[in-house]
Tab-separated table of C-alpha atoms in Angstrom:
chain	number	residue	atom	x	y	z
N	1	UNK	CA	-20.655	37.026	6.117
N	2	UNK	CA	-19.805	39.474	8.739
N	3	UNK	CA	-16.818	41.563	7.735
N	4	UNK	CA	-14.062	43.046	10.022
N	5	UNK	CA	-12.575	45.735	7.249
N	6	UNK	CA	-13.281	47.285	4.175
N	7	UNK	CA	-10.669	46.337	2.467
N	8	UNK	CA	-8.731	42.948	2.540
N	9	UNK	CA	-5.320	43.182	0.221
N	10	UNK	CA	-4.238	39.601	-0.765
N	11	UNK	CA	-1.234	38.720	-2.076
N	12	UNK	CA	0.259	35.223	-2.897
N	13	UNK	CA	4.349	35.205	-3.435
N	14	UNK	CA	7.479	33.311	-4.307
N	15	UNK	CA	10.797	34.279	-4.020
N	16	UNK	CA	9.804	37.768	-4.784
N	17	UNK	CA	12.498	39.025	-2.438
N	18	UNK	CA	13.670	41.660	-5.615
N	19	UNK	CA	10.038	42.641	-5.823
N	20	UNK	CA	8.078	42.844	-2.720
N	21	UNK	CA	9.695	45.630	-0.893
N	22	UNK	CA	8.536	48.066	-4.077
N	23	UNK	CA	5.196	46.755	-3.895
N	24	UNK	CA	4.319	46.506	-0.078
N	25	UNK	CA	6.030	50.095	0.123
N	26	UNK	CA	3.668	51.620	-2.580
N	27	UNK	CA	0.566	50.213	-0.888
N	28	UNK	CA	1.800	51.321	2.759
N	29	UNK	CA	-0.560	54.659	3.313
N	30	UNK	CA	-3.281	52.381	2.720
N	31	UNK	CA	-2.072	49.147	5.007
N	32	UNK	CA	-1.937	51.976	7.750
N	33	UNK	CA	-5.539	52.539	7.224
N	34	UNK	CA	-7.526	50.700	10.027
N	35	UNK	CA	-10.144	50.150	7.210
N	36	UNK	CA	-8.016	47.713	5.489
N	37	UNK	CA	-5.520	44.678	6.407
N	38	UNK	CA	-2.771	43.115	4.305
N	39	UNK	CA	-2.680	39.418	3.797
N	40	UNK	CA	0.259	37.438	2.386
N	41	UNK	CA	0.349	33.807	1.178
N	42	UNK	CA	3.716	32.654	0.608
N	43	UNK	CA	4.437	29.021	-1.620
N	44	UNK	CA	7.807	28.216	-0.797
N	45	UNK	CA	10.283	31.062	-0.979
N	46	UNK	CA	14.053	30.159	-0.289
N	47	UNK	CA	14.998	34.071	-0.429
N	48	UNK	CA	14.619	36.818	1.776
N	49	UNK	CA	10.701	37.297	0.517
N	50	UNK	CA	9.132	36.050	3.978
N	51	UNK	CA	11.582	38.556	6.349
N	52	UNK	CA	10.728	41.354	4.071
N	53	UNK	CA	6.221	40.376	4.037
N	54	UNK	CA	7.003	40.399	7.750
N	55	UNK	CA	7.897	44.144	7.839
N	56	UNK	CA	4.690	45.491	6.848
N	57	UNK	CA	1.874	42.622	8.294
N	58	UNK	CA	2.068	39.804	10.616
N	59	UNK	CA	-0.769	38.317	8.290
N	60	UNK	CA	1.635	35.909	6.879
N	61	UNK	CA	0.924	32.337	6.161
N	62	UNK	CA	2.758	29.236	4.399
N	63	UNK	CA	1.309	26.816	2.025
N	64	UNK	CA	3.043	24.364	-0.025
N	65	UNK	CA	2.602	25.019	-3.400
N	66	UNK	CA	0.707	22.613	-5.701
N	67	UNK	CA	0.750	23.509	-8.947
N	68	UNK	CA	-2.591	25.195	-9.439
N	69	UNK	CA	-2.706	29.106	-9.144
N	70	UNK	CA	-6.782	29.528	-8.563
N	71	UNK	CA	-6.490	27.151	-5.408
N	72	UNK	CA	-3.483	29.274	-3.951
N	73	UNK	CA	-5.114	32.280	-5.100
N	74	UNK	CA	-8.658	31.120	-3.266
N	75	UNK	CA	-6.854	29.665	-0.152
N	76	UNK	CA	-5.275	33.587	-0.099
N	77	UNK	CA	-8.384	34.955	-0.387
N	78	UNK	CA	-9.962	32.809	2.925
N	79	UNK	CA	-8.143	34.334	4.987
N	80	UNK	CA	-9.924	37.765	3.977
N	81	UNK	CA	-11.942	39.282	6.677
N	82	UNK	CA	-12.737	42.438	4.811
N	83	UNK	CA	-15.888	43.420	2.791
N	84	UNK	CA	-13.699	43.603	-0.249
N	85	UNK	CA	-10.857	41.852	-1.733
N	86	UNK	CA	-8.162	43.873	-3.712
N	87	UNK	CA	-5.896	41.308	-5.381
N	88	UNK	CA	-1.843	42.762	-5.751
N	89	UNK	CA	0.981	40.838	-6.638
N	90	UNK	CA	4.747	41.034	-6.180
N	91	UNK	CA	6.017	42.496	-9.531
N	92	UNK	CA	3.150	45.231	-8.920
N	93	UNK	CA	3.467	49.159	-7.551
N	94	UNK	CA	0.490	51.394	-6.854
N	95	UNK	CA	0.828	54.393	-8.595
N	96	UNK	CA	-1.869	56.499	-6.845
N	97	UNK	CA	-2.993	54.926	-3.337
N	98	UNK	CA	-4.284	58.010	-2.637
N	99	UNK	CA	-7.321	57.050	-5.482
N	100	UNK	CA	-8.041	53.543	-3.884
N	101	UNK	CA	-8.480	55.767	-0.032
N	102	UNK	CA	-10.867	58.228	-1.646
N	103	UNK	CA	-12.906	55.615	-3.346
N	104	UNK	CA	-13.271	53.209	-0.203
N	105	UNK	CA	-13.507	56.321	2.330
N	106	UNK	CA	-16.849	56.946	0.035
N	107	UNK	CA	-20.027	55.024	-0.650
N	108	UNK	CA	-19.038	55.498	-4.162
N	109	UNK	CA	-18.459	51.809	-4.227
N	110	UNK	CA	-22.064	50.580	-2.861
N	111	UNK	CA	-23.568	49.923	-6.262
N	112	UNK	CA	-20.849	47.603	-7.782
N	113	UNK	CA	-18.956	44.495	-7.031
N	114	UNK	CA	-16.087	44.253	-8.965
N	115	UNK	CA	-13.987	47.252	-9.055
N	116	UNK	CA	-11.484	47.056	-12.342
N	117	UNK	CA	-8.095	48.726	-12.545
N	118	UNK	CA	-5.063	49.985	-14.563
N	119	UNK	CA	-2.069	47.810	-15.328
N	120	UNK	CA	0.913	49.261	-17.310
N	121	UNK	CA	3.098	46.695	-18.327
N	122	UNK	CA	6.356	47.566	-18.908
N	123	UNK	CA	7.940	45.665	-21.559
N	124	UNK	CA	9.959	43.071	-21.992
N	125	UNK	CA	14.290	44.343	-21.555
N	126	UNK	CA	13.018	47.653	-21.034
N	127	UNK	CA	14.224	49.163	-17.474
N	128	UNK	CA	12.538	52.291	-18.115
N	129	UNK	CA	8.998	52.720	-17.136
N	130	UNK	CA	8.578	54.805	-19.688
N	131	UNK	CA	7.371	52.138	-22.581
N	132	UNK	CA	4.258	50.168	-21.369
N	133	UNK	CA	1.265	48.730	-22.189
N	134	UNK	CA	-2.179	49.757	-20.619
N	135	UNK	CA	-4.727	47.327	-20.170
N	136	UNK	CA	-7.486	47.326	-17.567
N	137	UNK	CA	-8.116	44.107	-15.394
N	138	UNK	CA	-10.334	43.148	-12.438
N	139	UNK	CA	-8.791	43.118	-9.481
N	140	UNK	CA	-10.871	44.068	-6.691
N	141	UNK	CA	-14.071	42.237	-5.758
N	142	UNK	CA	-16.777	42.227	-3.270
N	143	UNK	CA	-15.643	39.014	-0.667
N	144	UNK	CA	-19.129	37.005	-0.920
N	145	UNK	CA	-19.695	32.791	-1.127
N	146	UNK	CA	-19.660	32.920	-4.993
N	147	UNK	CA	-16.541	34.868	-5.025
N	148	UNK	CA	-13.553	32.868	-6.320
N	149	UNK	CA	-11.018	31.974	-9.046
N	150	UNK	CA	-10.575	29.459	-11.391
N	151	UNK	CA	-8.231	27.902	-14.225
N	152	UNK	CA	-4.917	25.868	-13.098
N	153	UNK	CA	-2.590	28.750	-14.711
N	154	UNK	CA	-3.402	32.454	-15.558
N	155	UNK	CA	-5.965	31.880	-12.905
N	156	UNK	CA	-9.349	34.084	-13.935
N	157	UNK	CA	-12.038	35.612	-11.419
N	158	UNK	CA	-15.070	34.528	-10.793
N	159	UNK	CA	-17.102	37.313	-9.816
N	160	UNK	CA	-20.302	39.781	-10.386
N	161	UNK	CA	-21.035	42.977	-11.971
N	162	UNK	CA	-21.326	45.375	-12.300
N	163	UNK	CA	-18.112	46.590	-12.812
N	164	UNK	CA	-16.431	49.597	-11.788
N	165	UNK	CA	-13.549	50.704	-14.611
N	166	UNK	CA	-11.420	52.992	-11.206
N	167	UNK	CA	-8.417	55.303	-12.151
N	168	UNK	CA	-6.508	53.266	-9.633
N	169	UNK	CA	-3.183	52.360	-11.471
N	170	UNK	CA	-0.331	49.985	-10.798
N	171	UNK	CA	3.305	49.555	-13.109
N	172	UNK	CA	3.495	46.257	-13.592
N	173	UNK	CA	7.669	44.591	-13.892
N	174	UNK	CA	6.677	40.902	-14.320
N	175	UNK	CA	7.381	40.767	-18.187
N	176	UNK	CA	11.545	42.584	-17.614
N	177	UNK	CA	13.382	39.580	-18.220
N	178	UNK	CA	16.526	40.991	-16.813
N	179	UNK	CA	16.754	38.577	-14.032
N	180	UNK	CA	17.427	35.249	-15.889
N	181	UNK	CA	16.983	32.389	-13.143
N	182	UNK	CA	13.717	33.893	-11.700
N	183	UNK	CA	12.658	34.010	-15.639
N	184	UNK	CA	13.562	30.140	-16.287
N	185	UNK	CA	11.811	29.385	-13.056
N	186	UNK	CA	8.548	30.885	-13.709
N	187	UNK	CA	8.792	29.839	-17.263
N	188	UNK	CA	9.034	26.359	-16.355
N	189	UNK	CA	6.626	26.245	-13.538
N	190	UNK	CA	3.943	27.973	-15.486
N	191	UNK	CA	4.737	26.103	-19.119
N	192	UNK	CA	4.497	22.595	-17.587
N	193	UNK	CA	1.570	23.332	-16.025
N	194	UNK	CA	0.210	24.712	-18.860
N	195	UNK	CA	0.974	21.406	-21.577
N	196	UNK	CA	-0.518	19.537	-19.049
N	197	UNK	CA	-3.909	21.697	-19.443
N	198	UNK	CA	-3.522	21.228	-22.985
N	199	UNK	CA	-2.860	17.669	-22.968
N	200	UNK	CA	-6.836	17.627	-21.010
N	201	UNK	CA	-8.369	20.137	-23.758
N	202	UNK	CA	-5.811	21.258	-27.133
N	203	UNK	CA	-8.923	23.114	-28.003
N	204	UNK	CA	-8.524	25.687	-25.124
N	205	UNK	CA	-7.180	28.792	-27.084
N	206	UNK	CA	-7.036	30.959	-23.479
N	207	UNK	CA	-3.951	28.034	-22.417
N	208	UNK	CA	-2.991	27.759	-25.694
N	209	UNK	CA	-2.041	31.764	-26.455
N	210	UNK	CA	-1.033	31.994	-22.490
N	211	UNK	CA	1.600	28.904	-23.494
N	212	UNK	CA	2.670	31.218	-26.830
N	213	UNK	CA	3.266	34.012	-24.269
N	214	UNK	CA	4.976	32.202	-21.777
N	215	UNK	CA	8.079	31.500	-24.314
N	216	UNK	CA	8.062	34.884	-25.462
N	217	UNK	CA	11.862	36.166	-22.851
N	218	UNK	CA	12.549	32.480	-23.408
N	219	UNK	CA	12.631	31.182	-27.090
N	220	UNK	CA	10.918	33.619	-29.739
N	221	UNK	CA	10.932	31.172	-32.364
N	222	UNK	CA	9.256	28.919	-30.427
N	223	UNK	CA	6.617	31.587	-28.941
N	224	UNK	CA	5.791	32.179	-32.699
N	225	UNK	CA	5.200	28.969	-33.251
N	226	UNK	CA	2.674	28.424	-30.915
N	227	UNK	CA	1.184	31.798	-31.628
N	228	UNK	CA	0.674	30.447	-34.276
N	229	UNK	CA	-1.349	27.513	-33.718
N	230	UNK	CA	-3.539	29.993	-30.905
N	231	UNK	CA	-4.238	32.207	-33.774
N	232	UNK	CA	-5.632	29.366	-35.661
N	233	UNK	CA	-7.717	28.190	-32.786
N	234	UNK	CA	-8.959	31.601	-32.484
N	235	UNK	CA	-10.063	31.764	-36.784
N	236	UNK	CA	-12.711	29.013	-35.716
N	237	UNK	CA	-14.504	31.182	-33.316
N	238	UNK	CA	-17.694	32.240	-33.886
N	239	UNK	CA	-17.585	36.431	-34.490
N	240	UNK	CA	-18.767	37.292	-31.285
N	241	UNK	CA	-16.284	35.127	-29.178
N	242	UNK	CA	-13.298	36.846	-31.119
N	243	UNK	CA	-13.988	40.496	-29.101
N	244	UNK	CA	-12.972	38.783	-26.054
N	245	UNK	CA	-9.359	37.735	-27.557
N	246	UNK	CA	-8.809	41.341	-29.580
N	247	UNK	CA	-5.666	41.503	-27.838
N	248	UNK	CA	-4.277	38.233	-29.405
N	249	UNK	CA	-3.186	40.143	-32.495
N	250	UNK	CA	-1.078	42.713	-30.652
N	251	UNK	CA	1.116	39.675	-29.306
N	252	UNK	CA	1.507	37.968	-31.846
N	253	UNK	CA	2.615	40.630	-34.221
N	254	UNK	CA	5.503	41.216	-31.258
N	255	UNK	CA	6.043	37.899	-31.746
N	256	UNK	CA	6.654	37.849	-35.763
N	257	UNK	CA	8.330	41.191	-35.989
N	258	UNK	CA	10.832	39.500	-33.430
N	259	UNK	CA	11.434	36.760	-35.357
N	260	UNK	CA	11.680	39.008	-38.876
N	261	UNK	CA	8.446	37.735	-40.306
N	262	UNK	CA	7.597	41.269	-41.447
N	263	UNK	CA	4.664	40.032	-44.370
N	264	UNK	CA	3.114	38.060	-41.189
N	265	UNK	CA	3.272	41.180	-39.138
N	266	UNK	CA	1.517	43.479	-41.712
N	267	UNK	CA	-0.871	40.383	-42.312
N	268	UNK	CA	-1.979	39.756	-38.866
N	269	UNK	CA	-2.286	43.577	-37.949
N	270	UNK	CA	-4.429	44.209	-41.019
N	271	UNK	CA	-6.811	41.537	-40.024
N	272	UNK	CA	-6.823	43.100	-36.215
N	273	UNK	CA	-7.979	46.462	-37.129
N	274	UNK	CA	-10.740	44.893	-39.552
């Protein structure tokens, strides 16, 4: 595949009109690069989120959406000319562009290809970046024939290492629930398609936790409940499966100390740190 840039930035929105402007203006010292180009997939937006992509690329495209993140996210991704793909959404700002120049100004990147980085997610109600969670997720990968994603929902890369664990951080908004109708929206979009996953396999404890989550700025009680039943999905794991869900019992403690189930919380932290 011949390449045209180093860097291809693809993003895939929906009425992210509140959003986008944060995020595109963050990334802007590297969109002015000629090394990389900024693509922009929108699924339907009835807000202002199309005028606003428009500002900063004339890589803008329409698709219908279809109820199956991975194909939107892949269909985003073929319009990628560069030798990388860095995946950014909406309810996203890059903390340090400066990092993500040096690093693909450099051949540090020649011996890797896929490039992890930091996501602090601010939590749920709070409107102060100051109270987040860190975790560190793939997001940029080298644009090849076996690169792709996958999974209907909380779509998931498919890609090669090795892997490059980068400094480059982003704050990530998506879990303030502060805007109520863009909350119920996404909630019901992502929850339906969810159920319908778990109709297919009730086994799948990845849908099944991602369901629990989804409820969790909607109806607590409920998210507990089907914390819950992920939890007990995840007790029938073999040992070695269980490292890749350690972050399960974080949640769902969140998820009982909201709900005042304060001999489940101690429980299920206990058996987290064992």
């Amino acid at each position: 595949m011949e390449h045209k840039y180093r860097l291809s930035i693809c993003m895939m929105v929906r009425d992210e009109e509140k959003n986008l402007g944060r995020c595109l203006e963050s990334l802007k010292t590297i969109i002015e690069k000629k090394f990389a180009e900024l693509i922009i997939v929108d699924t339907g937006s009835v807000d202002g989120t199309m005028d606003i992509a428009r500002e900063y690329t004339d890589r803008v495209y329409q698709h219908p959406w279809n109820n199956d993140f991975s194909d939107m996210r892949n269909i985003t991704i073929g319009y990628a000319k560069g030798e990388w793909v860095f995946i950014v959404d909406a309810d996203e700002q890059l903390e340090n562009p400066e990092e993500v120049i040096r690093l693909f100004e450099s051949n540090e990147t020649e011996k890797y290809n896929t490039i992890s980085v930091r996501l602090k997610n601010v939590l749920i109600g709070n409107k102060m970046a100051d109270n987040y969670v860190i975790n560190q997720q793939p997001r940029i990968f080298r644009n090849d024939v076996d690169f792709c994603y996958k999974g209907a929902v909380h779509n998931q890369p498919v890609c090669k290492g090795p892997t490059l664990a980068s400094t480059i951080s982003f704050m990530h908004y998506g879990y303030i629930g502060d805007d109520r109708d863009l909350v119920e929206k996404k909630f019901k979009r992502t929850s339906t398609i969810l159920k319908d996953e778990l109709k297919k396999n009730p086994k799948n404890l990845y849908y099944q936790f991602q369901l629990a989550v989804s409820y969790y700025d909607i109806d607590n009680a409920r998210g507990l409940t089907e914390m819950r039943k992920a939890h007990n999905l995840f007790s029938k794991l073999p040992k070695e499966r269980k490292k890749s869900y350690a972050y399960l019992h974080g949640i769902y403690a969140r998820f009982a100390f909201g709900n005042k189930e304060y001999q489940e919380v101690i429980d299920i932290c206990r058996e987290g740190i064992m």
